[in-house]
Coordinates of C-alpha atoms and ligand atoms in Angstrom, one line a residue:
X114 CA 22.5 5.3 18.2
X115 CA 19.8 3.0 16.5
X116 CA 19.1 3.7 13.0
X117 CA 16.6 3.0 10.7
X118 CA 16.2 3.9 7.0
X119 CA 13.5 3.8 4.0
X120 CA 14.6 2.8 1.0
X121 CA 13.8 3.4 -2.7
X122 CA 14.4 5.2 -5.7
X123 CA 13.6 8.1 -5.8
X124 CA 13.3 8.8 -2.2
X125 CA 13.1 12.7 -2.0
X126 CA 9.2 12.7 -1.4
X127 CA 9.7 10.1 1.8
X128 CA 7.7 11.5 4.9
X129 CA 8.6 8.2 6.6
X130 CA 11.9 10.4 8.0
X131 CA 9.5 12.9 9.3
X132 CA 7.1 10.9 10.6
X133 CA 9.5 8.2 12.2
X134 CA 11.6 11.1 13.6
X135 CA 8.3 12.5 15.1
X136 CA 7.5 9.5 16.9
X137 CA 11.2 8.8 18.0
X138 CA 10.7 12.4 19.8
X139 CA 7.2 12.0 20.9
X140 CA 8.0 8.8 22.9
X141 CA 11.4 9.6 24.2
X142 CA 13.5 7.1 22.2
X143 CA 16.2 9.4 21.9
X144 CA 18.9 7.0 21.0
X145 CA 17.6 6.5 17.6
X146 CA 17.7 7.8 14.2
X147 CA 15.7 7.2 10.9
X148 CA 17.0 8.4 7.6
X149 CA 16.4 7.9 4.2
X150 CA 18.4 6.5 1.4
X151 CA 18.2 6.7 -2.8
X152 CA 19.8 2.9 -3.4
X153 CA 20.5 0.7 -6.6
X154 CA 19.6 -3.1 -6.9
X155 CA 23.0 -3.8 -6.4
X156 CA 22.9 -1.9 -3.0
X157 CA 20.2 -4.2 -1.5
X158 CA 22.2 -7.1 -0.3
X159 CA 24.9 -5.0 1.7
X160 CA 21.7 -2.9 3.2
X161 CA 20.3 -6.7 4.4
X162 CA 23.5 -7.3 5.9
X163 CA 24.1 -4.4 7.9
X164 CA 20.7 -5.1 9.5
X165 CA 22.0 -8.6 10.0
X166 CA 25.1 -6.9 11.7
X167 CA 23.1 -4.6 13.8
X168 CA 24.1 -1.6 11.9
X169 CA 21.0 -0.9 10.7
X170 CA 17.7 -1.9 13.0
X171 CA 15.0 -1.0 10.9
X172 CA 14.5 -0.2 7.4
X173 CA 11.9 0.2 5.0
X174 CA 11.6 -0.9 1.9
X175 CA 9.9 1.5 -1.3
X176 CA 9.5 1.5 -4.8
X177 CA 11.1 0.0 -6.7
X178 CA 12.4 -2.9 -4.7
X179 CA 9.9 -4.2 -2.9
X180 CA 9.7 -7.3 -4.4
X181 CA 13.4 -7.1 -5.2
X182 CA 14.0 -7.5 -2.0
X183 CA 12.5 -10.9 -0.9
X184 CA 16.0 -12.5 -2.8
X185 CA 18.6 -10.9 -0.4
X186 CA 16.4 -11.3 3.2
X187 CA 16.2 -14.6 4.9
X188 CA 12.9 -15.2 5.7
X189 CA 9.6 -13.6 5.5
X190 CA 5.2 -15.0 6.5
X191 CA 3.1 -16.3 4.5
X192 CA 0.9 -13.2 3.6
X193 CA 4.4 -11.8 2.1
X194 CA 4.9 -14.9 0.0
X195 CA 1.5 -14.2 -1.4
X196 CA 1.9 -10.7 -1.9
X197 CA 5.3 -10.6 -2.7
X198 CA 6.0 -7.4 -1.6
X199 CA 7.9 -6.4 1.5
X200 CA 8.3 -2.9 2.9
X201 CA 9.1 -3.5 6.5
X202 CA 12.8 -5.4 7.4
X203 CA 13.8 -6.5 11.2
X204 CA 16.2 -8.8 12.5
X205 CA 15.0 -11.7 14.7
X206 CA 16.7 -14.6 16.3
X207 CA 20.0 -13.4 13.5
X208 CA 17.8 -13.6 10.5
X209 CA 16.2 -10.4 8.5
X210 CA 12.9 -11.2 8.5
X211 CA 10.5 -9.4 5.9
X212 CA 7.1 -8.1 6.5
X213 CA 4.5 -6.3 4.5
X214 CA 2.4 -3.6 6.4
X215 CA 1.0 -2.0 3.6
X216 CA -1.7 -4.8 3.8
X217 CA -2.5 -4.5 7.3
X218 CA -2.1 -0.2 6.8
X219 CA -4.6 -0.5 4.1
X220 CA -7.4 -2.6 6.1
X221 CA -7.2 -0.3 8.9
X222 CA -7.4 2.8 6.5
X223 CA -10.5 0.9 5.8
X224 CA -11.9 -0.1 8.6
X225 CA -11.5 3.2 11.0
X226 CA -13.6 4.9 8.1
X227 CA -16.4 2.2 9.1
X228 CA -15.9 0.6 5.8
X229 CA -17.0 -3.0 5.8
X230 CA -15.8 -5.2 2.7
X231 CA -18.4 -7.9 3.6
X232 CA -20.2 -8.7 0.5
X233 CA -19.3 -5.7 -1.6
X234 CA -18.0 -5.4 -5.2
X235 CA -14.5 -3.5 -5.7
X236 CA -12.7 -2.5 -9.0
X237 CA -8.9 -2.4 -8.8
X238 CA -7.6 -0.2 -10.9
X239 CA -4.1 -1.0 -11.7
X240 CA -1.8 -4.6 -11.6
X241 CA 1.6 -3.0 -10.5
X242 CA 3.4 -3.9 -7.4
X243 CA 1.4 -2.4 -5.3
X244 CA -2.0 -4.3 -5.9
X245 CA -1.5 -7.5 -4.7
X246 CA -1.1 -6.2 -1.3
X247 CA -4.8 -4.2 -1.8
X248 CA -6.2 -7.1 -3.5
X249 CA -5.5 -9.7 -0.5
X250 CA -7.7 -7.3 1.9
X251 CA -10.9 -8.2 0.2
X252 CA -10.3 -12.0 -0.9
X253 CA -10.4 -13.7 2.2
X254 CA -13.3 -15.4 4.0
X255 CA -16.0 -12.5 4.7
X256 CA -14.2 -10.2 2.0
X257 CA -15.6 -9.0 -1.4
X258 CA -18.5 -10.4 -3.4
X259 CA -16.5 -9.4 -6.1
X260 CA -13.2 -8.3 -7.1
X261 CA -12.9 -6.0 -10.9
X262 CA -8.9 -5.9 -11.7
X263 CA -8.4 -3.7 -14.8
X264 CA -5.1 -2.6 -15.5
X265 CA -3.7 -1.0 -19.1
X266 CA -1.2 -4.0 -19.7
X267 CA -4.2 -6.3 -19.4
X268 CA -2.0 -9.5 -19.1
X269 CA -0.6 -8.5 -15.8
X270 CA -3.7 -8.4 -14.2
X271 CA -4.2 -12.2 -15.8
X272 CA -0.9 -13.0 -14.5
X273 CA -2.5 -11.5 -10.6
X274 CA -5.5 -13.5 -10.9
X275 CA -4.2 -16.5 -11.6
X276 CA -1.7 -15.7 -9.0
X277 CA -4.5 -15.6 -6.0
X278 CA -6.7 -18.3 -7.8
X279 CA -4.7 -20.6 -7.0
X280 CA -4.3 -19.2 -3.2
X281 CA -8.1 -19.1 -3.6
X282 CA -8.5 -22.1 -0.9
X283 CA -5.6 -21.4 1.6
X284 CA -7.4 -17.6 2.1
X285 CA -11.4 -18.4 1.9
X286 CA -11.8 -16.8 -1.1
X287 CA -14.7 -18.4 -3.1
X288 CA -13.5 -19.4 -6.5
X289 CA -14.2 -16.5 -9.5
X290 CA -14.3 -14.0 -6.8
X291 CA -11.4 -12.1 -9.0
X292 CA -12.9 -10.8 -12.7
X293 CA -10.3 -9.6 -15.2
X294 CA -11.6 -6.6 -17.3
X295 CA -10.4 -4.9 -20.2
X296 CA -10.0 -0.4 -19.1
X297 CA -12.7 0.7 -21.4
X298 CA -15.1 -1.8 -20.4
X299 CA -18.6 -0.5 -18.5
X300 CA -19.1 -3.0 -15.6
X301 CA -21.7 -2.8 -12.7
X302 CA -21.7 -0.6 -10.1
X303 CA -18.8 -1.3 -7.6
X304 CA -19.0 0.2 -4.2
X305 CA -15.5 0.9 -4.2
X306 CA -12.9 2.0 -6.7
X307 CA -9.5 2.3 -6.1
X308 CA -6.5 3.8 -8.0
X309 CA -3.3 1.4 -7.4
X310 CA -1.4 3.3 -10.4
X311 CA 1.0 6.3 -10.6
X312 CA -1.4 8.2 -12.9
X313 CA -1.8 11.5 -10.4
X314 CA 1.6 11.2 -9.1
X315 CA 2.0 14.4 -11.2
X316 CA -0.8 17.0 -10.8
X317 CA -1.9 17.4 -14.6
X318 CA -2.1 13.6 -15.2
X319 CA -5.7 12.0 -15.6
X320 CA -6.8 8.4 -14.9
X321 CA -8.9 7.3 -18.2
X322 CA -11.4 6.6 -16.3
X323 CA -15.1 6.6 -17.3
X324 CA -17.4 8.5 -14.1
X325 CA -20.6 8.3 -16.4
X326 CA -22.7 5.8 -13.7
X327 CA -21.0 7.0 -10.9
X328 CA -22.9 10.4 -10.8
X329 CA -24.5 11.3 -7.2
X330 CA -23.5 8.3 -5.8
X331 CA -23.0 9.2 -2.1
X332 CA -22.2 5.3 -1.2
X333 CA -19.6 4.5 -3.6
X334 CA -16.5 5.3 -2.3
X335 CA -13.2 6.8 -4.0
X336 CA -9.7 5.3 -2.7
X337 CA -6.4 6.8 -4.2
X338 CA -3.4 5.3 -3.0
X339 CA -2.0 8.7 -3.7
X340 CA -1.3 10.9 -0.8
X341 CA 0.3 13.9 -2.4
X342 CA -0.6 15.3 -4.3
X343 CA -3.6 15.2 -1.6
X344 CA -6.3 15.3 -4.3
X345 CA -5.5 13.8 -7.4
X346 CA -7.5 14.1 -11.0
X347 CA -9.4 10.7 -9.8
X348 CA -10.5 12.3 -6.6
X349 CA -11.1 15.4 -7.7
X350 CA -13.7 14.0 -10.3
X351 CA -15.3 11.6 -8.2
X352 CA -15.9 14.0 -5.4
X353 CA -17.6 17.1 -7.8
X354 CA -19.7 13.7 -9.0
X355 CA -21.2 13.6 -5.4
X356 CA -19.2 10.0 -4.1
X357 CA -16.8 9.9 -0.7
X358 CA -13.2 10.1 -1.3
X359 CA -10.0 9.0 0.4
X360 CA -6.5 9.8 -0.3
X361 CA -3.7 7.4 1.1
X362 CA -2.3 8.8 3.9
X363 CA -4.4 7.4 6.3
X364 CA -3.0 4.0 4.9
X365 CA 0.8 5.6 4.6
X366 CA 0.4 6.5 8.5
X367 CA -1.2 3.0 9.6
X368 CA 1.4 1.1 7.9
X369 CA 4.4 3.0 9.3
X370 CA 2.9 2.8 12.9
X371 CA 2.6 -1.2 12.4
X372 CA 6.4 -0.9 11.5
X373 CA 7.6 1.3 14.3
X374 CA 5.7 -0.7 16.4
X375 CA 7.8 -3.9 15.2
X376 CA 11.3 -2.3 15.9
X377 CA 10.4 -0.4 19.1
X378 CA 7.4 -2.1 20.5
X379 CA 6.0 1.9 21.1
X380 CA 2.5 1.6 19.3
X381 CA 2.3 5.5 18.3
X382 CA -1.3 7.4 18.2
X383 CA -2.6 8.4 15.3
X384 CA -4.2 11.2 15.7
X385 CA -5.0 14.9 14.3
X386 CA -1.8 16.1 15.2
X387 CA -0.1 13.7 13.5
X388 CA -2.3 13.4 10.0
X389 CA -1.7 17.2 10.1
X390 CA 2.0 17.0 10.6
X391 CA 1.8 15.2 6.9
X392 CA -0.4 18.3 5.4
Ligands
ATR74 P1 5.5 -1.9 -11.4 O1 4.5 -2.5 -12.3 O2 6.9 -1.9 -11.9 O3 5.4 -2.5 -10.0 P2 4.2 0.3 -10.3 O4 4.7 1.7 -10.3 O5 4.0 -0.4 -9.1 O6 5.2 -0.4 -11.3 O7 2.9 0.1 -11.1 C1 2.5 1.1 -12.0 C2 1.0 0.8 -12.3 O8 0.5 2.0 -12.8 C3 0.8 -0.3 -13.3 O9 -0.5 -0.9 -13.0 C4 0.8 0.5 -14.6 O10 0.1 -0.1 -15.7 P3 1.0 -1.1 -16.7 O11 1.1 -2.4 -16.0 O12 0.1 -1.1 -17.9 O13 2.3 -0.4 -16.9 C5 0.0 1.7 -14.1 N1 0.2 2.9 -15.0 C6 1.3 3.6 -15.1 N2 1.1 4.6 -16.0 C7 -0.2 4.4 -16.5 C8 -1.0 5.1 -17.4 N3 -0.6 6.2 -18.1 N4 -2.3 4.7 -17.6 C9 -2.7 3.6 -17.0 N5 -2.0 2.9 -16.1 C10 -0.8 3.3 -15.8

């Protein structure tokens, strides 16, 4: 039996298991198995090895360890050295590689919505581990005019900026593309605004975040990396303001299919059935 396994802690509201299990059936690989896991740090480096042994033949990799991770695996591409954040392991040629498909996920979520970044101005809300991987998307040649990083411990968006300014060459990105800004401050109109935080992970909670110019704004669109709850506080607002919103499970299915498509070389359909299948 092949098994694979997610990650994290917590890990009770994975639907990788569901989803991976789905696909499993759906394309008659029977001999395999995907399960998930609630680990410790100290946990990650005998994980690692049993998909060095062949244990294990897929895992991935959730909050909080994926950046923890890139010190136990034993290699890993460039785009992961620049996100620092892995959530995909495989072994190849005896190594455990590392990859990120939350990047790729998220540009597809993107770009099967028609949603061009050419030229357009995006605020980033939040600077936690996820960001980096959303922030690459749009700082490459042909990405974002702009890029507005705001996060509420203001010095870890610095610490980002200065991360991918000095990347700014080896990815296109023009130089100031990235502008730091403090959470309260009014800035222009963005044509995209995206929660990277946890505020909405719990129903009641509410992003301090000022709709005032937003209102009737049919262009702008509304990205929560939230999936579930499926319409957060951020969403909710946006949308009785008259802008587009998006949750993330379009980017939570894209990146698991780039990841079972790694360990099985099956690239699985997304399709109704299986965005409903998440509902
Ligand atoms: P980590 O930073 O450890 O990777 P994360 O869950 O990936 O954790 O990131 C949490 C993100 O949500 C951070 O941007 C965090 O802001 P801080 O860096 O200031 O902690 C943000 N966040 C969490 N609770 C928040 C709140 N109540 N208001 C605003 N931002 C919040």
């Amino acid at each position: 039996m092949n098994k694979y396994l997610v990650i994290g802690n917590p890990i009770e509201h994975s639907l990788s298991p569901l989803l991976h299990n789905y696909w499993f059936k759906k394309y008659g690989i029977l001999d395999s198995i995907y399960e998930k896991r609630k680990v410790d740090k100290k946990d990650l480096k005998e994980i690692v090895e049993s998909v060095k042994k062949g244990d294990i033949k897929g895992v991935n990799v959730t909050v909080p360890f994926k950046s923890e991770i890139l010190n136990y695996i034993d290699s890993f591409p460039n785009e992961v050295q620049k996100t620092k954040s892995v959530n995909t392991l495989i072994k190849e040629n005896d190594k455990v590689v590392g990859y990120n498909t939350d990047q790729g996920g998220f540009e597809i979520s993107l770009s099967v919505n028609n949603w061009n970044k050419k030229n357009k101005k995006i605020l980033i809300l939040g600077a936690g581990g996820v960001a980096p991987s959303i922030l690459s998307s749009f700082i490459k040649k042909d990405g974002a005019s702009k890029v507005y990083l705001c996060n509420r411990t203001r010095n870890k968006a610095e610490e980002l900026k200065k991360h991918w300014d000095a990347a700014a060459d080896s990815c296109g990105m023009l130089k100031n593309t990235i502008e730091v800004v403090d959470w309260e401050k009014k800035i222009e109109l963005c044509d995209l605004v995206i929660n990277t935080t946890s505020v909405g992970l719990s129903v009641d909670e509410n992003i301090n975040f000022d709709f005032d110019h937003y209102d009737n704004n049919k262009n702008v669109l509304f990205y929560d990396l939230i999936y579930n709850p499926k319409e957060t506080n951020f969403l909710k607002n946006a949308k009785q303001r008259g802008n587009k919103i998006m949750n993330g499970k379009l980017m939570f299915l894209w990146q698991a299919q780039l990841a079972f498509k790694m360990w099985t070389g099956v690239s699985p359909e997304i399709n109704d059935e299986v965005i409903n299948l998440l509902s």
